[in-house]
């Protein structure tokens, strides 16, 4: 089966209620081993707004804006998690 990829972006206003519900559901089903989760802090975002249940995942810090290096780190993180799944 294919893996489910979740890239959660945290911007200036933080996570919305809808995002919180979707996020909680995606991480709460421990039977799903095929999920890949990458929190991303966008420009003007605040890492402190990452929900507690997502803090076990390493986040990608793009507060300085998207750069080739930042995008490469995101792709590397997805690739690493994909190999583990």
Coordinates of C-alpha atoms in Angstrom, one line a residue:
X1 CA 0.0 0.0 0.0
X2 CA 1.1 3.6 -0.6
X3 CA 2.1 5.8 2.3
X4 CA 0.0 8.8 3.3
X5 CA 2.0 12.0 3.4
X6 CA 1.1 14.9 5.7
X7 CA 3.0 18.2 5.5
X8 CA 1.6 20.4 8.2
X9 CA 2.4 24.1 7.6
X10 CA 2.3 26.5 10.5
X11 CA 2.0 30.1 9.5
X12 CA 1.4 33.4 11.2
X13 CA -2.0 32.5 12.5
X14 CA -1.0 29.0 13.7
X15 CA -3.0 25.9 13.1
X16 CA -6.7 26.3 12.3
X17 CA -9.4 24.3 14.0
X18 CA -9.8 22.2 10.9
X19 CA -6.1 21.6 10.7
X20 CA -6.0 20.6 14.4
X21 CA -8.8 18.0 13.9
X22 CA -7.2 16.6 10.7
X23 CA -3.8 16.5 12.4
X24 CA -5.0 14.8 15.5
X25 CA -6.7 12.1 13.5
X26 CA -3.6 11.5 11.3
X27 CA -1.3 11.0 14.3
X28 CA -3.7 9.3 16.7
X29 CA -4.2 6.1 14.7
X30 CA -1.1 4.2 15.8
X31 CA -2.0 1.3 13.5
X32 CA -1.1 3.5 10.5
X33 CA 2.6 2.8 10.0
X34 CA 2.4 4.1 6.4
X35 CA 2.0 7.8 7.3
X36 CA 4.8 10.3 6.8
X37 CA 4.5 13.5 8.8
X38 CA 6.5 16.6 8.3
X39 CA 5.7 19.8 10.3
X40 CA 6.8 23.0 8.4
X41 CA 7.1 26.4 10.1
X42 CA 6.5 29.0 7.4
X43 CA 7.7 32.6 7.4
X44 CA 6.1 34.5 10.3
X45 CA 5.2 31.1 11.9
X46 CA 6.2 30.2 15.4
X47 CA 7.6 26.8 16.3
X48 CA 5.8 27.1 19.7
X49 CA 2.5 26.8 17.8
X50 CA 3.3 23.2 16.7
X51 CA 0.8 21.1 18.5
X52 CA 2.2 18.9 21.3
X53 CA 1.4 15.7 19.6
X54 CA 3.5 16.8 16.6
X55 CA 6.6 17.7 18.5
X56 CA 8.0 14.2 18.3
X57 CA 8.6 14.9 14.6
X58 CA 11.5 17.1 13.5
X59 CA 10.1 20.2 11.9
X60 CA 11.4 22.0 8.9
X61 CA 12.1 25.7 9.7
X62 CA 11.3 27.9 6.7
X63 CA 10.9 31.1 8.8
X64 CA 13.7 32.7 6.7
X65 CA 11.6 32.0 3.6
X66 CA 11.7 29.1 1.1
X67 CA 15.2 28.3 -0.1
X68 CA 16.7 25.6 -2.2
X69 CA 18.3 24.2 1.0
X70 CA 15.0 24.3 2.9
X71 CA 13.1 22.5 0.1
X72 CA 15.9 19.9 -0.1
X73 CA 15.7 19.3 3.6
X74 CA 11.9 18.8 3.3
X75 CA 12.4 16.3 0.5
X76 CA 15.2 14.5 2.4
X77 CA 12.9 14.3 5.5
X78 CA 10.1 12.7 3.4
X79 CA 12.6 10.3 1.8
X80 CA 14.0 9.2 5.2
X81 CA 10.6 8.7 6.7
X82 CA 9.4 6.8 3.6
X83 CA 12.3 4.3 4.0
X84 CA 11.3 3.7 7.6
X85 CA 7.6 3.1 6.8

